[in-house]
């Protein structure tokens, strides 16, 4: 056996997020440095007013005024350029973070429904990443970079006069208290608004998918009323969160204006008693506004900060639940056996066992039909065999190796799967058959289509294999979608082909093509596993497994098993029908 050593690139999930931020350390350092320069340059207005009132006006010196004005203008322009660069850099950091994390988040999003029940529409993690990127690209982070410079402004206020400094310090303490209040009061409304938005989106998506049912049976208005109720709850919670943030922002703005006026009043008192100059009075008022501006800005954007922080926590939880995995060796293509060893299966996010202690083995060239009454565990069993659901107990092996020894991409090339609920992707028929493989060879696409008996159907379409099928295959009939999906399952001649009720939407011609496809899989040395409710699907199979109540009731040669299960009184109707058809 030949193996190829590969690097294991999997990272611990929290380390992945931390590494994503750490990779922008130099960029954040640059933002911090520019913030420092911007905050120093923000003193320009205060010192300009100080010089004007204390030097220019008493000295009546126009040249000094012109020189100060030109110098101040240059500093203001430089400050504006730095603030523009800082803003653009934060936008680029947000974009780069999205580009770095979006692939990992999307990959986890694909695996999430296979591990747990989804409470919303399943797209929350992508919205979370958007939320984080939007916050980083907004002016909110600039407030966080400006906050550390508050002591500088407060210190200068103390240099002007003790009571000016005390007034500024008292204002800073009050506004900081408002920031803590914003943190305490907006956290829960933001969380509720997020969950209600997810519920609203879920119902809207379900409405879109089931519009034909709603129209045909006339209960669309009742679903609309339900959506209106969910939407009203969301709007109410969002309005309360926005009102709270707006109220705190307004209070902070009013307090800042009052404090600036208070500084002027204290400055005027000090000027009257000849303890300060008019320039100090005006400069202190401007300094006060600059010192408290970062806190006011932080309060105004606190809701988005809380939402971004909650989004980041959810992303951390997602990547913790679904860490990236990587195999250290590349196994050879399976070609001999499939072994199911005592597997028990539970649906994602549930504790109830739907398949218990299933055991059987198949050799190459075998064709297995899985039959039994509804809810007997047939589909759950084949999902575990295909590696879609992880068994709660037991293992599934191909040529002796457990499925987790292959990477998902490598395993996917060895498995063809046709689910009960056929879903195709918006794209051409050729792309769907080829599983969207880049530059897929035409001969492989044609071979899969011919094996599924769908080639003649496709070439009679106006654009042939380049026909775009629309979202979920809406441009095709149910039977056409099922046959295209069968061709997709057969693409690349996978060793294990699993078909879950593959003839549910097929006509006589389609069923004949299905029978030939199963025979061709077996003839080339593959293994076919078919979940069947209609007896015709068993025609090209040589073995049968009977499921009931989540347990394997019988397994063996087809005629032997069908004759056995058809005899007892009360046997499932479809099993009896299958036995009678095969007996005939």
XYZ file of C-alpha atoms in Angstrom:
584
model
C 0.000 0.000 0.000
C 1.311 3.418 -0.963
C 0.709 6.364 1.321
C 1.503 10.008 0.793
C 2.487 12.006 3.857
C 0.666 15.321 4.235
C 0.978 18.203 6.661
C -1.731 18.386 9.247
C -2.941 21.966 8.900
C -5.760 21.782 11.412
C -5.608 24.437 14.094
C -7.348 24.534 17.456
C -10.609 26.456 16.850
C -10.003 29.265 19.315
C -6.412 29.493 18.114
C -7.791 29.929 14.591
C -9.776 33.002 15.621
C -6.952 34.348 17.767
C -4.490 33.766 14.924
C -6.784 35.622 12.520
C -6.640 38.703 14.743
C -2.965 38.251 15.597
C -2.115 38.252 11.901
C -3.266 41.890 11.788
C -1.100 42.889 14.728
C 1.065 45.194 12.650
C -1.997 46.781 11.045
C -3.599 47.394 14.444
C -0.281 48.795 15.685
C -0.338 51.203 12.772
C -3.907 52.206 13.632
C -2.874 52.742 17.265
C 0.134 54.853 16.211
C -1.995 56.974 13.897
C -4.591 57.330 16.674
C -1.871 58.654 18.965
C -0.755 61.226 16.407
C -4.379 62.186 15.662
C -5.088 62.725 19.355
C -1.999 64.883 19.774
C -2.974 66.888 16.694
C -6.472 67.263 18.173
C -4.882 69.680 20.662
C -4.382 72.111 17.773
C -7.753 73.832 18.179
C -7.365 74.306 21.919
C -3.856 75.740 21.734
C -4.768 77.906 18.734
C -7.583 79.494 20.751
C -5.250 79.837 23.758
C -2.682 81.705 21.672
C -5.290 83.869 19.973
C -6.888 85.026 23.226
C -3.719 85.304 25.277
C -1.191 86.589 22.702
C -2.761 87.796 19.465
C -5.625 89.873 20.858
C -3.665 91.536 23.694
C -0.722 92.227 21.337
C -2.903 93.151 18.336
C -0.407 91.305 16.096
C -1.880 90.443 12.681
C 1.302 88.680 11.413
C 1.219 86.414 14.484
C -2.458 85.639 13.803
C -1.740 84.806 10.140
C 1.205 82.613 11.077
C -0.813 80.767 13.726
C -3.736 80.308 11.305
C -1.492 78.852 8.573
C 0.261 76.549 11.029
C -3.061 75.390 12.523
C -4.521 74.795 9.041
C -1.562 72.579 8.124
C -1.995 70.572 11.328
C -5.751 70.214 10.736
C -5.126 68.944 7.189
C -2.519 66.480 8.432
C -4.965 65.304 11.111
C -7.714 64.821 8.523
C -5.416 62.807 6.240
C -4.399 60.539 9.125
C -8.036 60.009 10.141
C -8.906 59.112 6.542
C -6.013 56.643 6.352
C -7.011 55.159 9.712
C -10.600 54.707 8.569
C -9.571 53.087 5.280
C -7.123 50.803 7.102
C -9.873 49.581 9.460
C -12.097 48.850 6.442
C -9.268 46.820 4.862
C -8.693 44.930 8.136
C -12.392 44.020 8.221
C -12.275 42.799 4.613
C -9.088 40.806 5.181
C -10.546 39.187 8.306
C -13.648 38.200 6.337
C -11.539 36.729 3.540
C -9.414 34.769 6.011
C -12.305 33.414 8.070
C -15.111 33.075 5.514
C -13.804 29.777 4.115
C -13.510 28.221 7.575
C -16.924 29.551 8.633
C -18.577 28.331 5.415
C -16.992 24.895 5.786
C -18.255 24.697 9.373
C -21.664 25.910 8.191
C -21.884 22.944 5.800
C -21.112 20.482 8.598
C -23.305 22.120 11.248
C -26.673 20.554 10.218
C -25.000 17.122 10.372
C -23.997 17.597 14.024
C -26.821 19.498 15.677
C -30.295 20.896 15.191
C -30.367 24.374 13.707
C -32.431 26.854 15.699
C -32.650 29.400 12.878
C -32.275 29.450 9.130
C -28.746 28.037 9.297
C -27.040 31.169 7.965
C -26.410 32.874 11.306
C -22.669 32.259 11.230
C -22.308 34.102 7.916
C -24.296 37.017 9.308
C -22.076 36.923 12.397
C -18.994 37.287 10.233
C -20.681 40.162 8.398
C -21.443 41.783 11.760
C -17.816 41.557 12.894
C -16.538 42.921 9.573
C -19.086 45.769 9.611
C -18.090 46.809 13.126
C -14.384 46.787 12.280
C -15.131 48.904 9.215
C -17.189 51.471 11.165
C -16.089 54.410 13.327
C -16.776 52.358 16.466
C -13.208 50.962 16.796
C -11.746 54.466 16.525
C -13.416 55.309 19.837
C -11.643 52.346 21.430
C -8.301 53.555 20.074
C -8.987 57.130 21.267
C -10.086 56.204 24.800
C -6.521 55.565 26.111
C -5.657 59.196 25.279
C -8.271 60.624 27.642
C -5.741 60.981 30.510
C -3.679 63.288 28.277
C -6.573 65.711 27.876
C -7.550 65.452 31.532
C -3.936 66.085 32.551
C -3.791 69.230 30.424
C -7.064 70.367 31.997
C -5.424 69.967 35.424
C -2.439 71.987 34.160
C -4.822 74.769 33.221
C -6.334 74.767 36.719
C -7.180 72.266 39.430
C -10.944 72.931 39.308
C -11.022 72.763 35.515
C -9.353 69.348 35.766
C -11.757 68.189 38.485
C -14.755 69.206 36.371
C -13.386 67.326 33.362
C -12.635 64.283 35.538
C -16.160 64.302 37.012
C -17.623 64.446 33.497
C -15.436 61.557 32.383
C -16.557 59.453 35.374
C -20.245 60.160 34.683
C -19.943 59.294 30.997
C -17.924 56.170 31.803
C -20.776 55.134 34.110
C -23.160 55.591 31.185
C -20.918 53.304 29.123
C -21.179 50.576 31.762
C -24.949 51.093 31.849
C -25.069 50.743 28.070
C -23.158 47.465 28.372
C -25.535 46.085 30.999
C -28.772 47.207 29.363
C -28.113 46.462 25.662
C -26.624 42.973 25.922
C -29.875 41.033 26.413
C -32.038 43.055 23.953
C -29.348 42.600 21.294
C -29.312 38.827 21.903
C -33.118 38.590 21.731
C -33.272 40.700 18.578
C -30.729 38.414 16.928
C -32.638 35.205 17.774
C -35.953 36.735 16.677
C -34.411 37.867 13.392
C -33.248 34.285 12.793
C -36.774 32.951 13.496
C -38.244 35.525 11.107
C -35.807 34.572 8.348
C -36.509 30.867 8.880
C -40.246 31.341 8.448
C -39.750 33.532 5.382
C -37.499 30.907 3.767
C -40.002 28.133 4.565
C -42.744 30.250 2.956
C -40.667 30.697 -0.184
C -39.974 26.968 -0.449
C -43.607 25.967 0.080
C -45.369 28.668 -1.923
C -47.113 26.115 -4.158
C -48.666 24.366 -1.159
C -49.767 27.684 0.342
C -51.355 28.759 -2.920
C -53.069 25.449 -3.645
C -54.589 24.956 -0.188
C -55.216 28.581 0.640
C -53.570 28.917 4.037
C -51.020 31.486 2.946
C -52.840 34.229 4.853
C -52.532 32.273 8.103
C -48.787 31.810 7.576
C -48.577 35.518 6.753
C -50.274 36.299 10.070
C -47.769 34.103 11.876
C -44.906 35.867 10.120
C -46.391 39.242 11.028
C -46.444 38.181 14.690
C -42.818 37.042 14.602
C -41.838 40.201 12.722
C -43.668 42.391 15.243
C -41.767 40.750 18.123
C -38.486 41.339 16.309
C -39.314 44.963 15.524
C -40.395 45.558 19.116
C -37.218 44.091 20.597
C -35.040 45.888 18.053
C -36.860 49.156 18.722
C -36.340 48.773 22.482
C -32.638 48.113 21.982
C -32.338 51.078 19.593
C -34.372 53.325 21.891
C -32.153 52.425 24.819
C -28.979 53.050 22.838
C -30.429 56.296 21.479
C -31.499 57.450 24.951
C -28.066 56.782 26.418
C -26.446 58.507 23.442
C -28.683 61.549 23.870
C -27.992 61.703 27.610
C -24.260 61.531 26.965
C -24.502 64.291 24.369
C -26.510 66.531 26.704
C -24.085 65.882 29.570
C -21.110 66.685 27.363
C -22.660 69.998 26.286
C -23.546 70.802 29.899
C -20.015 69.977 30.992
C -18.550 72.187 28.283
C -20.767 75.035 29.440
C -19.831 74.221 33.029
C -16.169 74.449 32.108
C -16.819 77.867 30.555
C -18.629 78.966 33.701
C -15.811 77.773 35.957
C -13.259 79.335 33.596
C -15.150 82.639 33.675
C -15.234 82.517 37.481
C -11.488 81.898 37.529
C -10.897 84.749 35.056
C -12.977 87.105 37.218
C -10.796 86.208 40.201
C -7.692 86.487 37.998
C -6.790 82.796 38.497
C -6.935 82.037 34.740
C -6.894 83.825 31.403
C -9.597 84.085 28.771
C -7.531 81.823 26.515
C -7.425 79.111 29.168
C -11.200 79.400 29.583
C -11.876 78.855 25.847
C -9.123 76.230 25.410
C -10.370 74.258 28.420
C -13.893 74.117 26.944
C -12.557 72.753 23.657
C -10.259 70.357 25.509
C -13.181 69.074 27.559
C -15.178 68.308 24.429
C -12.250 66.435 22.914
C -11.584 64.489 26.099
C -15.169 63.229 26.346
C -15.774 62.679 22.613
C -14.412 59.073 22.573
C -16.768 58.055 25.400
C -19.735 59.662 23.663
C -18.791 57.934 20.406
C -18.412 54.603 22.216
C -21.877 54.941 23.786
C -23.402 55.847 20.404
C -21.929 52.673 18.843
C -22.238 50.412 21.876
C -25.141 48.450 20.409
C -23.092 47.503 17.345
C -20.115 46.714 19.588
C -22.242 44.356 21.714
C -23.676 42.714 18.576
C -20.193 42.233 17.121
C -18.920 40.778 20.397
C -21.846 38.323 20.566
C -21.261 37.413 16.914
C -17.593 36.732 17.642
C -18.572 34.514 20.587
C -20.953 32.530 18.365
C -18.250 32.095 15.734
C -15.883 30.828 18.425
C -18.537 28.367 19.571
C -19.166 27.226 15.998
C -15.497 26.556 15.279
C -15.137 24.826 18.653
C -18.039 22.520 17.823
C -16.767 21.857 14.300
C -12.973 22.044 14.259
C -11.102 21.500 11.032
C -9.720 18.010 10.588
C -6.957 16.749 8.357
C -5.753 13.252 7.603
C -2.056 12.447 7.714
C -2.109 9.893 4.879
C -3.929 9.459 1.592
C -5.463 5.980 1.426
C -5.837 4.028 -1.803
C -9.197 3.858 -3.545
C -11.435 1.244 -1.853
C -12.149 -1.712 -4.114
C -13.179 -4.739 -2.022
C -15.508 -4.494 0.975
C -18.024 -2.475 2.930
C -18.423 -3.453 6.603
C -21.022 -2.044 8.993
C -19.970 -3.023 12.512
C -22.557 -2.600 15.256
C -23.526 0.966 14.456
C -26.175 2.860 16.378
C -27.399 6.151 14.948
C -29.004 9.222 16.500
C -30.223 12.207 14.439
C -28.086 15.361 14.822
C -28.872 17.215 18.025
C -31.100 14.446 19.413
C -30.627 11.645 21.906
C -33.137 9.119 20.583
C -31.604 6.131 18.817
C -33.140 5.469 15.393
C -30.792 2.635 14.365
C -29.509 0.085 16.879
C -26.585 -2.307 16.506
C -26.705 -2.750 12.732
C -24.234 -5.365 11.451
C -23.567 -6.583 7.926
C -20.818 -6.786 5.313
C -20.784 -6.608 1.513
C -18.214 -7.662 -1.046
C -17.456 -5.901 -4.325
C -20.127 -6.430 -6.939
C -22.871 -6.740 -4.325
C -26.248 -5.036 -4.561
C -28.165 -4.554 -1.308
C -31.813 -3.535 -1.016
C -32.846 -1.982 2.317
C -36.575 -2.405 2.960
C -38.987 -1.993 5.828
C -41.939 0.117 6.970
C -41.819 3.910 7.238
C -39.743 5.279 10.131
C -37.932 1.965 10.534
C -34.484 3.631 10.249
C -33.638 2.887 6.610
C -32.619 6.409 5.594
C -30.794 6.958 8.882
C -28.798 3.782 8.287
C -27.657 4.770 4.806
C -26.796 8.291 5.982
C -24.391 6.746 8.474
C -22.977 4.425 5.797
C -22.387 7.436 3.520
C -20.587 9.309 6.305
C -23.270 12.001 6.498
C -24.235 11.251 10.110
C -21.667 10.152 12.653
C -22.662 6.856 14.352
C -23.180 7.181 18.093
C -21.603 3.748 18.411
C -19.883 1.325 16.035
C -17.987 1.926 12.794
C -18.371 1.845 9.038
C -15.366 0.570 7.096
C -14.311 0.569 3.450
C -11.593 -2.005 2.767
C -11.034 -2.185 6.529
C -10.475 1.560 7.057
C -12.987 3.672 8.986
C -14.548 6.545 7.071
C -12.837 9.224 9.178
C -9.463 8.084 7.847
C -10.325 9.819 4.560
C -10.668 13.539 4.149
C -14.218 14.581 3.132
C -13.046 15.331 -0.415
C -11.286 11.987 -0.830
C -14.185 10.063 0.681
C -16.669 11.941 -1.490
C -14.945 10.707 -4.642
C -15.521 7.123 -3.481
C -19.221 7.569 -2.696
C -22.228 8.300 -4.868
C -25.309 9.375 -2.915
C -28.861 10.050 -4.041
C -31.054 11.339 -1.182
C -34.824 11.057 -0.907
C -35.237 14.813 -1.199
C -33.306 15.612 -4.353
C -31.599 19.002 -4.284
C -29.656 20.435 -7.210
C -27.695 23.680 -7.345
C -28.192 26.686 -9.560
C -25.876 26.025 -12.475
C -25.757 23.991 -15.659
C -26.727 20.341 -15.899
C -23.109 19.495 -16.702
C -21.876 21.304 -13.568
C -24.392 19.490 -11.379
C -23.530 16.077 -12.803
C -19.799 16.790 -12.379
C -20.336 17.883 -8.748
C -19.014 21.312 -9.803
C -15.546 19.882 -10.384
C -13.389 22.518 -12.132
C -12.676 21.651 -15.768
C -14.463 18.326 -15.446
C -13.657 16.018 -18.412
C -16.569 15.823 -20.836
C -16.153 12.070 -21.194
C -16.743 11.558 -17.452
C -19.880 13.714 -17.549
C -21.226 11.853 -20.579
C -20.398 8.479 -19.038
C -22.324 9.337 -15.857
C -25.274 10.673 -17.847
C -25.413 7.555 -20.012
C -25.134 5.295 -16.955
C -28.127 7.102 -15.442
C -30.029 6.944 -18.728
C -30.374 10.718 -18.821
C -28.195 11.544 -21.843
C -31.015 11.498 -24.410
C -33.203 13.590 -22.125
C -30.477 16.219 -21.729
C -29.520 16.560 -25.388
C -33.172 17.217 -26.289
C -33.202 20.287 -24.032
C -32.696 23.603 -25.890
C -29.191 24.134 -24.500
C -28.285 20.525 -23.774
C -25.750 20.061 -20.999
C -25.379 23.851 -20.695
C -29.012 24.237 -19.638
C -29.208 26.198 -16.399
C -31.544 24.417 -14.026
C -32.306 27.299 -11.658
C -32.364 27.278 -7.885
C -32.922 23.747 -6.511
C -33.406 22.501 -10.074
C -36.672 24.418 -10.540
C -36.328 24.365 -14.340
C -36.658 20.547 -14.357
C -39.482 18.213 -13.449
C -39.222 16.028 -10.341
C -38.370 12.980 -12.461
C -35.737 14.879 -14.435
C -34.152 16.186 -11.239
C -34.005 12.665 -9.832
C -32.323 11.309 -12.955
C -29.791 14.162 -13.080
C -29.074 13.543 -9.385
C -28.584 9.845 -10.180
C -26.012 10.822 -12.840
C -24.294 12.993 -10.223
C -24.168 9.995 -7.860
C -22.578 7.874 -10.611
C -20.046 10.515 -11.708
C -16.471 9.285 -11.509
C -17.467 5.612 -10.986
C -17.519 5.687 -7.156
C -16.952 2.399 -5.356
C -19.995 2.755 -3.077
C -23.289 4.000 -4.556
C -26.130 4.690 -2.108
C -29.592 5.425 -3.497
C -32.428 6.388 -1.138
C -35.766 5.666 -2.837
C -34.286 6.420 -6.270
C -37.462 5.543 -8.210
C -39.973 7.642 -6.253
C -40.460 10.079 -9.179
C -39.514 7.863 -12.118
C -41.672 6.589 -14.956
C -41.215 3.166 -16.574
C -38.367 4.429 -18.774
C -36.639 5.983 -15.761
C -36.981 2.774 -13.732
C -35.451 0.770 -16.561
C -32.524 3.195 -16.665
C -32.177 2.895 -12.885
C -32.029 -0.891 -13.101
C -29.312 -0.692 -15.749
C -27.366 1.850 -13.684
C -27.366 -0.434 -10.628
C -26.279 -3.370 -12.761
C -23.428 -1.336 -14.241
C -22.205 -0.386 -10.750
C -22.126 -4.033 -9.747
C -20.570 -5.116 -13.049
C -17.555 -2.807 -12.597
C -16.940 -4.125 -9.070
C -18.724 -1.434 -7.078
C -21.261 -1.857 -4.293
C -24.827 -0.569 -4.611
C -27.065 0.064 -1.584
C -30.669 0.942 -2.421
C -33.422 1.974 -0.016
C -36.644 0.760 -1.609
C -40.354 1.151 -1.022
C -41.354 0.138 -4.545
C -40.484 -3.507 -5.340
C -39.194 -2.668 -8.835
C -36.067 -1.111 -7.277
C -34.999 -4.566 -6.047
C -34.880 -6.128 -9.493
C -31.116 -5.672 -10.033
C -30.060 -6.470 -6.447
C -28.910 -9.772 -5.008
C -29.200 -9.143 -1.254
C -31.844 -7.654 1.020
C -31.720 -6.148 4.516
C -34.996 -5.734 6.404
C -35.354 -2.941 8.974
C -38.061 -2.560 11.624
C -38.103 -0.389 14.754
C -34.531 0.682 14.115
C -33.123 -2.847 14.092
C -31.966 -5.222 11.380
C -34.568 -7.978 11.229
C -33.063 -10.014 8.416
C -30.121 -9.906 6.021
C -29.077 -12.247 3.246
C -29.802 -13.364 -0.330
C -32.799 -11.577 -1.786
C -35.188 -14.435 -2.480
C -34.385 -16.169 0.783
C -35.002 -13.065 2.896
C -38.131 -11.980 1.038
C -39.680 -15.436 1.343
C -38.888 -15.448 5.059
C -40.380 -12.039 5.842
C -43.444 -12.577 3.642
C -44.684 -15.607 5.603
C -45.408 -14.230 9.117
C -48.820 -12.716 9.757
C -48.776 -8.977 10.082
C -45.626 -8.539 7.982
C -45.265 -5.029 6.510
C -47.395 -4.651 3.384
C -44.557 -3.393 1.191
C -42.294 -6.235 2.218
C -45.018 -8.735 1.341
C -45.599 -7.005 -1.981
C -41.885 -7.182 -2.706
C -41.824 -10.867 -1.903
C -44.805 -11.578 -4.122
C -43.335 -9.671 -7.042
C -39.983 -11.402 -6.782
C -41.648 -14.742 -6.375
C -43.552 -14.148 -9.586
